[in-house]
mmCIF file of C-alpha atoms in Angstrom:
data_model
loop_
_atom_site.group_PDB
_atom_site.id
_atom_site.type_symbol
_atom_site.label_atom_id
_atom_site.label_comp_id
_atom_site.label_asym_id
_atom_site.label_seq_id
_atom_site.Cartn_x
_atom_site.Cartn_y
_atom_site.Cartn_z
ATOM 1 C CA MET A 1 43.500 15.467 98.874
ATOM 2 C CA ALA A 2 40.807 16.350 96.389
ATOM 3 C CA GLY A 3 38.162 13.706 96.041
ATOM 4 C CA THR A 4 38.533 12.042 99.431
ATOM 5 C CA ASN A 5 35.876 12.422 102.119
ATOM 6 C CA SER A 6 36.209 10.584 105.433
ATOM 7 C CA GLU A 7 32.687 11.317 106.344
ATOM 8 C CA ARG A 8 31.230 9.170 103.535
ATOM 9 C CA GLN A 9 30.958 5.316 103.401
ATOM 10 C CA LEU A 10 34.212 3.630 102.561
ATOM 11 C CA LEU A 11 33.723 0.683 100.221
ATOM 12 C CA ALA A 12 36.082 -2.112 100.920
ATOM 13 C CA GLU A 13 35.048 -5.443 99.380
ATOM 14 C CA GLY A 14 35.456 -7.655 96.323
ATOM 15 C CA PRO A 15 38.181 -9.776 94.943
ATOM 16 C CA ALA A 16 41.824 -9.828 96.267
ATOM 17 C CA ILE A 17 44.332 -8.199 94.111
ATOM 18 C CA ILE A 18 47.488 -10.382 93.954
ATOM 19 C CA LEU A 19 50.754 -8.922 92.639
ATOM 20 C CA VAL A 20 53.383 -11.519 91.717
ATOM 21 C CA GLU A 21 56.902 -10.366 92.579
ATOM 22 C CA PRO A 22 56.282 -6.664 92.175
ATOM 23 C CA GLN A 23 59.531 -4.687 91.803
ATOM 24 C CA MET A 24 58.892 -1.122 92.695
ATOM 25 C CA GLY A 25 57.247 0.237 95.906
ATOM 26 C CA GLU A 26 55.843 3.160 93.864
ATOM 27 C CA ASN A 27 53.949 0.752 91.692
ATOM 28 C CA ILE A 28 52.461 -1.015 94.688
ATOM 29 C CA GLY A 29 51.395 2.331 96.072
ATOM 30 C CA MET A 30 49.634 3.284 92.913
ATOM 31 C CA VAL A 31 47.957 -0.119 92.788
ATOM 32 C CA ALA A 32 46.633 0.535 96.244
ATOM 33 C CA ARG A 33 45.320 3.935 95.176
ATOM 34 C CA ALA A 34 43.582 2.486 92.188
ATOM 35 C CA MET A 35 41.963 -0.219 94.310
ATOM 36 C CA ALA A 36 40.781 2.298 96.923
ATOM 37 C CA ASN A 37 39.265 4.486 94.102
ATOM 38 C CA PHE A 38 36.870 1.695 93.183
ATOM 39 C CA GLY A 39 36.134 -0.013 96.447
ATOM 40 C CA LEU A 40 38.685 -2.869 96.503
ATOM 41 C CA ALA A 41 40.737 -3.271 99.656
ATOM 42 C CA GLU A 42 42.473 -6.655 99.855
ATOM 43 C CA LEU A 43 46.047 -6.470 98.411
ATOM 44 C CA ARG A 44 48.365 -9.463 98.474
ATOM 45 C CA LEU A 45 52.028 -9.474 97.492
ATOM 46 C CA VAL A 46 54.093 -12.466 96.392
ATOM 47 C CA ASN A 47 57.776 -12.052 97.200
ATOM 48 C CA PRO A 48 58.017 -8.269 96.556
ATOM 49 C CA ARG A 49 61.539 -7.419 95.452
ATOM 50 C CA ASP A 50 62.135 -4.602 98.041
ATOM 51 C CA GLY A 51 60.372 -6.244 100.935
ATOM 52 C CA TRP A 52 57.499 -5.010 102.930
ATOM 53 C CA PRO A 53 56.505 -2.581 104.457
ATOM 54 C CA ASN A 54 57.778 -0.088 101.886
ATOM 55 C CA GLU A 55 57.972 3.656 102.419
ATOM 56 C CA LYS A 56 57.656 4.436 98.716
ATOM 57 C CA ALA A 57 54.533 2.438 98.429
ATOM 58 C CA GLN A 58 53.032 4.274 101.420
ATOM 59 C CA ALA A 59 53.934 7.601 99.783
ATOM 60 C CA THR A 60 52.427 6.969 96.432
ATOM 61 C CA ALA A 61 49.248 5.340 97.789
ATOM 62 C CA SER A 62 47.800 8.851 98.283
ATOM 63 C CA LYS A 63 45.818 8.167 101.470
ATOM 64 C CA ALA A 64 44.770 4.619 100.550
ATOM 65 C CA ASP A 65 46.093 3.735 104.005
ATOM 66 C CA HIS A 66 43.495 1.047 104.741
ATOM 67 C CA VAL A 67 44.739 -0.914 101.667
ATOM 68 C CA ILE A 68 48.399 -0.480 102.634
ATOM 69 C CA ALA A 69 47.796 -1.352 106.256
ATOM 70 C CA ALA A 70 45.991 -4.610 105.449
ATOM 71 C CA THR A 71 48.387 -5.831 102.758
ATOM 72 C CA LYS A 72 49.511 -9.379 103.201
ATOM 73 C CA VAL A 73 52.838 -10.861 101.961
ATOM 74 C CA TYR A 74 53.408 -14.363 100.826
ATOM 75 C CA ASP A 75 56.512 -16.400 99.764
ATOM 76 C CA THR A 76 54.798 -18.179 96.898
ATOM 77 C CA LEU A 77 51.807 -17.775 94.670
ATOM 78 C CA GLU A 78 50.332 -21.051 95.831
ATOM 79 C CA GLN A 79 50.259 -19.696 99.371
ATOM 80 C CA ALA A 80 48.659 -16.407 98.244
ATOM 81 C CA ILE A 81 45.725 -18.083 96.496
ATOM 82 C CA ALA A 82 45.281 -21.157 98.715
ATOM 83 C CA ASP A 83 42.125 -19.806 100.474
ATOM 84 C CA LEU A 84 40.449 -18.548 97.290
ATOM 85 C CA ASN A 85 37.673 -20.328 95.405
ATOM 86 C CA PHE A 86 38.106 -18.717 91.965
ATOM 87 C CA VAL A 87 41.088 -16.792 90.434
ATOM 88 C CA TYR A 88 41.600 -14.812 87.176
ATOM 89 C CA ALA A 89 44.978 -14.312 85.681
ATOM 90 C CA THR A 90 45.583 -11.186 83.668
ATOM 91 C CA THR A 91 47.739 -11.273 80.544
ATOM 92 C CA ALA A 92 48.164 -9.199 77.378
ATOM 93 C CA ARG A 93 49.393 -12.099 75.230
ATOM 94 C CA SER A 94 48.135 -15.399 73.935
ATOM 95 C CA ARG A 95 48.965 -18.395 76.164
ATOM 96 C CA ASP A 96 49.423 -22.075 75.099
ATOM 97 C CA ASN A 97 46.715 -23.460 77.296
ATOM 98 C CA TYR A 98 42.975 -24.260 77.219
ATOM 99 C CA LYS A 99 41.701 -21.872 79.793
ATOM 100 C CA PRO A 100 38.721 -19.671 78.880
ATOM 101 C CA VAL A 101 39.662 -16.086 78.040
ATOM 102 C CA ARG A 102 37.316 -13.348 79.248
ATOM 103 C CA SER A 103 36.879 -9.594 78.708
ATOM 104 C CA PRO A 104 37.163 -7.293 81.681
ATOM 105 C CA VAL A 105 33.412 -6.683 81.622
ATOM 106 C CA LEU A 106 32.510 -10.300 81.651
ATOM 107 C CA ALA A 107 35.217 -11.130 84.264
ATOM 108 C CA ALA A 108 34.006 -8.465 86.604
ATOM 109 C CA GLU A 109 30.334 -9.688 86.261
ATOM 110 C CA THR A 110 31.583 -13.225 87.075
ATOM 111 C CA LEU A 111 33.498 -12.043 90.078
ATOM 112 C CA ARG A 112 30.471 -10.040 91.325
ATOM 113 C CA THR A 113 28.226 -13.098 90.993
ATOM 114 C CA LYS A 114 30.751 -15.272 93.014
ATOM 115 C CA PHE A 115 31.112 -12.504 95.557
ATOM 116 C CA ARG A 116 27.402 -12.394 96.152
ATOM 117 C CA ALA A 117 27.382 -16.176 96.527
ATOM 118 C CA GLY A 118 29.984 -15.880 99.286
ATOM 119 C CA GLU A 119 32.971 -17.220 97.328
ATOM 120 C CA ALA A 120 36.482 -15.810 97.808
ATOM 121 C CA THR A 121 38.034 -14.642 94.537
ATOM 122 C CA GLY A 122 41.180 -12.992 93.289
ATOM 123 C CA ILE A 123 42.848 -11.428 90.268
ATOM 124 C CA LEU A 124 46.537 -12.077 89.453
ATOM 125 C CA PHE A 125 48.912 -9.518 88.036
ATOM 126 C CA GLY A 126 52.370 -10.279 86.990
ATOM 127 C CA ARG A 127 55.695 -8.529 87.075
ATOM 128 C CA GLU A 128 56.156 -4.988 85.689
ATOM 129 C CA ARG A 129 58.601 -6.188 82.984
ATOM 130 C CA TRP A 130 57.244 -9.537 81.813
ATOM 131 C CA GLY A 131 54.039 -10.357 83.586
ATOM 132 C CA LEU A 132 53.080 -13.916 84.631
ATOM 133 C CA THR A 133 54.762 -17.186 83.615
ATOM 134 C CA ASN A 134 52.804 -19.941 82.005
ATOM 135 C CA GLU A 135 53.078 -21.949 85.205
ATOM 136 C CA GLU A 136 51.538 -19.114 87.199
ATOM 137 C CA VAL A 137 48.746 -18.647 84.721
ATOM 138 C CA ALA A 138 48.043 -22.388 84.949
ATOM 139 C CA LEU A 139 47.161 -21.887 88.676
ATOM 140 C CA ALA A 140 44.257 -19.624 87.741
ATOM 141 C CA ASP A 141 40.780 -20.712 86.670
ATOM 142 C CA GLU A 142 40.365 -18.322 83.755
ATOM 143 C CA ILE A 143 42.233 -15.546 81.890
ATOM 144 C CA VAL A 144 41.209 -11.960 81.555
ATOM 145 C CA THR A 145 42.762 -9.775 78.839
ATOM 146 C CA PHE A 146 42.184 -6.179 77.923
ATOM 147 C CA PRO A 147 41.167 -4.742 74.544
ATOM 148 C CA VAL A 148 44.228 -2.568 73.818
ATOM 149 C CA ASN A 149 46.181 -1.411 70.819
ATOM 150 C CA PRO A 150 47.568 -4.622 69.309
ATOM 151 C CA ALA A 151 50.800 -2.821 68.422
ATOM 152 C CA PHE A 152 51.150 -1.415 71.893
ATOM 153 C CA ALA A 153 49.686 -3.759 74.433
ATOM 154 C CA SER A 154 51.946 -2.987 77.342
ATOM 155 C CA LEU A 155 50.136 -1.752 80.420
ATOM 156 C CA ASN A 156 51.640 -0.445 83.626
ATOM 157 C CA ILE A 157 50.541 -2.694 86.541
ATOM 158 C CA ALA A 158 48.689 0.057 88.212
ATOM 159 C CA GLN A 159 46.837 0.812 85.031
ATOM 160 C CA ALA A 160 45.875 -2.872 84.615
ATOM 161 C CA VAL A 161 44.653 -2.971 88.243
ATOM 162 C CA LEU A 162 42.720 0.325 87.713
ATOM 163 C CA LEU A 163 40.885 -1.123 84.649
ATOM 164 C CA MET A 164 39.737 -4.233 86.489
ATOM 165 C CA SER A 165 38.812 -2.220 89.652
ATOM 166 C CA TYR A 166 36.701 0.141 87.566
ATOM 167 C CA GLU A 167 34.900 -2.880 85.864
ATOM 168 C CA TRP A 168 34.417 -4.306 89.349
ATOM 169 C CA MET A 169 32.717 -1.071 90.523
ATOM 170 C CA LYS A 170 30.533 -0.953 87.388
ATOM 171 C CA SER A 171 29.371 -4.507 87.806
ATOM 172 C CA GLY A 172 27.753 -3.515 91.130
ATOM 173 C CA MET A 173 25.903 -0.433 89.771
ATOM 174 C CA GLU A 174 22.123 -0.717 89.127
ATOM 175 C CA ASP A 175 22.330 2.119 86.596
ATOM 176 C CA LEU A 176 25.448 2.466 84.554
ATOM 177 C CA GLU A 177 24.519 6.031 83.583
ATOM 178 C CA ALA A 178 24.228 7.120 87.233
ATOM 179 C CA VAL A 179 26.656 9.762 88.433
ATOM 180 C CA PRO A 180 27.657 10.758 91.953
ATOM 181 C CA PHE A 181 26.522 14.368 91.610
ATOM 182 C CA GLN A 182 24.501 16.557 89.227
ATOM 183 C CA ALA A 183 24.988 20.041 87.796
ATOM 184 C CA LEU A 184 23.175 22.767 89.730
ATOM 185 C CA GLU A 185 19.655 23.428 88.475
ATOM 186 C CA GLN A 186 19.423 26.689 86.508
ATOM 187 C CA ARG A 187 16.465 28.411 85.014
ATOM 188 C CA PRO A 188 16.614 29.255 81.295
ATOM 189 C CA SER A 189 16.927 33.030 80.664
ATOM 190 C CA THR A 190 14.094 35.046 79.248
ATOM 191 C CA LYS A 191 14.386 36.901 75.941
ATOM 192 C CA GLU A 192 14.255 40.104 77.873
ATOM 193 C CA GLN A 193 17.416 39.161 79.829
ATOM 194 C CA LEU A 194 19.091 38.220 76.578
ATOM 195 C CA PHE A 195 18.204 41.527 75.003
ATOM 196 C CA GLY A 196 19.585 43.236 78.052
ATOM 197 C CA LEU A 197 22.883 41.444 77.461
ATOM 198 C CA PHE A 198 22.891 42.572 73.835
ATOM 199 C CA ASP A 199 22.260 46.196 74.806
ATOM 200 C CA GLN A 200 24.942 46.272 77.520
ATOM 201 C CA LEU A 201 27.621 44.521 75.344
ATOM 202 C CA GLU A 202 26.974 46.683 72.252
ATOM 203 C CA GLU A 203 27.091 49.787 74.319
ATOM 204 C CA ALA A 204 30.382 48.818 75.909
ATOM 205 C CA LEU A 205 31.834 48.006 72.508
ATOM 206 C CA ASP A 206 30.491 51.067 70.807
ATOM 207 C CA SER A 207 32.020 53.284 73.445
ATOM 208 C CA ARG A 208 35.419 51.879 72.388
ATOM 209 C CA ASN A 209 34.696 52.383 68.773
ATOM 210 C CA TYR A 210 34.662 48.510 68.215
ATOM 211 C CA PHE A 211 32.121 48.813 65.352
ATOM 212 C CA HIS A 212 34.607 50.201 62.808
ATOM 213 C CA PRO A 213 34.055 51.336 60.160
ATOM 214 C CA PRO A 214 30.505 52.656 61.040
ATOM 215 C CA SER A 215 29.080 51.352 57.788
ATOM 216 C CA LYS A 216 29.722 47.814 58.916
ATOM 217 C CA LYS A 217 28.141 48.211 62.326
ATOM 218 C CA PRO A 218 24.772 46.689 61.401
ATOM 219 C CA LYS A 219 26.386 43.512 60.153
ATOM 220 C CA MET A 220 28.684 43.274 63.063
ATOM 221 C CA VAL A 221 25.870 43.654 65.454
ATOM 222 C CA ASP A 222 24.014 40.882 63.663
ATOM 223 C CA ASN A 223 26.953 38.614 63.796
ATOM 224 C CA LEU A 224 27.465 39.309 67.590
ATOM 225 C CA ARG A 225 23.818 38.632 68.353
ATOM 226 C CA ALA A 226 23.906 35.418 66.349
ATOM 227 C CA VAL A 227 26.833 34.172 68.315
ATOM 228 C CA LEU A 228 25.254 35.095 71.680
ATOM 229 C CA SER A 229 21.815 33.608 70.728
ATOM 230 C CA ARG A 230 23.199 30.334 69.339
ATOM 231 C CA ARG A 231 22.220 28.492 72.554
ATOM 232 C CA ALA A 232 19.786 29.070 75.295
ATOM 233 C CA PHE A 233 21.519 30.814 78.191
ATOM 234 C CA THR A 234 20.449 30.296 81.803
ATOM 235 C CA GLU A 235 19.811 33.273 84.066
ATOM 236 C CA GLN A 236 23.056 32.567 85.904
ATOM 237 C CA GLU A 237 25.050 32.538 82.740
ATOM 238 C CA ILE A 238 23.553 35.867 81.576
ATOM 239 C CA SER A 239 24.425 37.279 84.984
ATOM 240 C CA VAL A 240 28.016 36.024 84.615
ATOM 241 C CA LEU A 241 28.474 37.545 81.132
ATOM 242 C CA ARG A 242 27.002 40.894 82.161
ATOM 243 C CA GLY A 243 29.274 40.888 85.189
ATOM 244 C CA VAL A 244 32.295 40.341 82.845
ATOM 245 C CA ILE A 245 31.132 43.265 80.713
ATOM 246 C CA SER A 246 30.622 45.551 83.701
ATOM 247 C CA SER A 247 34.099 44.801 84.888
ATOM 248 C CA LEU A 248 35.557 45.522 81.492
ATOM 249 C CA ASP A 249 33.514 48.729 81.274
ATOM 250 C CA ARG A 250 34.780 49.841 84.680
ATOM 251 C CA PHE A 251 38.422 49.121 84.048
ATOM 252 C CA SER A 252 38.683 49.952 80.349
ATOM 253 C CA ARG A 253 41.904 49.795 78.308
ATOM 254 C CA ASN A 254 44.026 52.863 78.004
ATOM 255 C CA SER A 255 44.078 52.655 74.216
ATOM 256 C CA PRO A 256 40.609 52.276 72.640
ATOM 257 C CA ARG A 257 40.527 51.858 68.866
ATOM 258 C CA LYS A 258 41.050 54.807 66.677
ATOM 259 C CA GLY A 259 41.898 57.289 69.444
ATOM 260 C CA GLY A 260 38.545 57.086 71.224
ATOM 261 C CA SER A 261 37.979 58.525 74.616
ATOM 262 C CA THR A 262 38.562 56.588 77.780
ATOM 263 C CA ARG A 263 35.806 56.448 80.364
ATOM 264 C CA SER A 264 37.430 59.365 82.210
ATOM 265 C CA GLY A 265 36.962 61.514 79.045
ATOM 266 C CA LYS A 266 40.636 61.896 78.353
ATOM 267 C CA LYS A 267 41.937 61.385 74.832
ATOM 268 C CA ALA A 268 43.782 58.155 74.494
ATOM 269 C CA PRO A 269 46.716 57.523 72.139
ATOM 270 C CA THR A 270 45.959 55.814 68.843
ATOM 271 C CA ASP A 271 46.887 52.179 68.189
ATOM 272 C CA ASP A 272 47.018 51.593 64.384
ATOM 273 C CA SER A 273 48.099 47.961 64.862
ATOM 274 C CA ALA A 274 44.491 47.187 66.098
ATOM 275 C CA ASP A 275 43.186 47.780 62.568
ATOM 276 C CA GLU A 276 45.545 45.363 60.799
#
């Protein structure tokens, strides 16, 4: 699918993603896809409702096969986190406990620091309908919550995993403004090239009696040139625009304004509606 490339390095590291009693295979698959997008690979399931493996999860994972294939299943949450050193619990609502509550940015930075120190970490995500219980949150070291619309704080489980996975990826970037690819280098056009565009376009429009009535032509030309010179075109952009005009000029409409002639020289029928 678009965006995947088996020839490039596959990132597969970071905290384990633990889903507590996930109900739908489709959601598990979308979680796996979100993890793979941002370099996470360890998925743990606690008592999934429809069992494991799950064909629907495989189908919706969209080629995140390495995540699906390595998924581990546990009977209890205690078993799922037994080998971890530090765990975050995600929740959208306030809890009656004294655990520190962190933002996704700070949580990801903390996880990155612990990862570099060789610690095993994880992030808990609750059920699709009602999240984690207070008892389950109590098993975590800290809480992470998302800045969402206070009147609509419900996140799909895959969306929640995507947000944390994205913050995890960012926490490992040396330059947060870096992008994986750049626009092609283009040279700015010269004024001579811009004037050539003006001439070609105005000739093509004039041949179709676009500048109507004739008394308004100077002002219409001024307006047209003002639009085309508002920004600095590159050579390639000038070439594209002139190619468009050439194509229109070659395959002209059958009904130019006010009964003008077609490029073949034949008289075309009038179209009064064009003047309204």
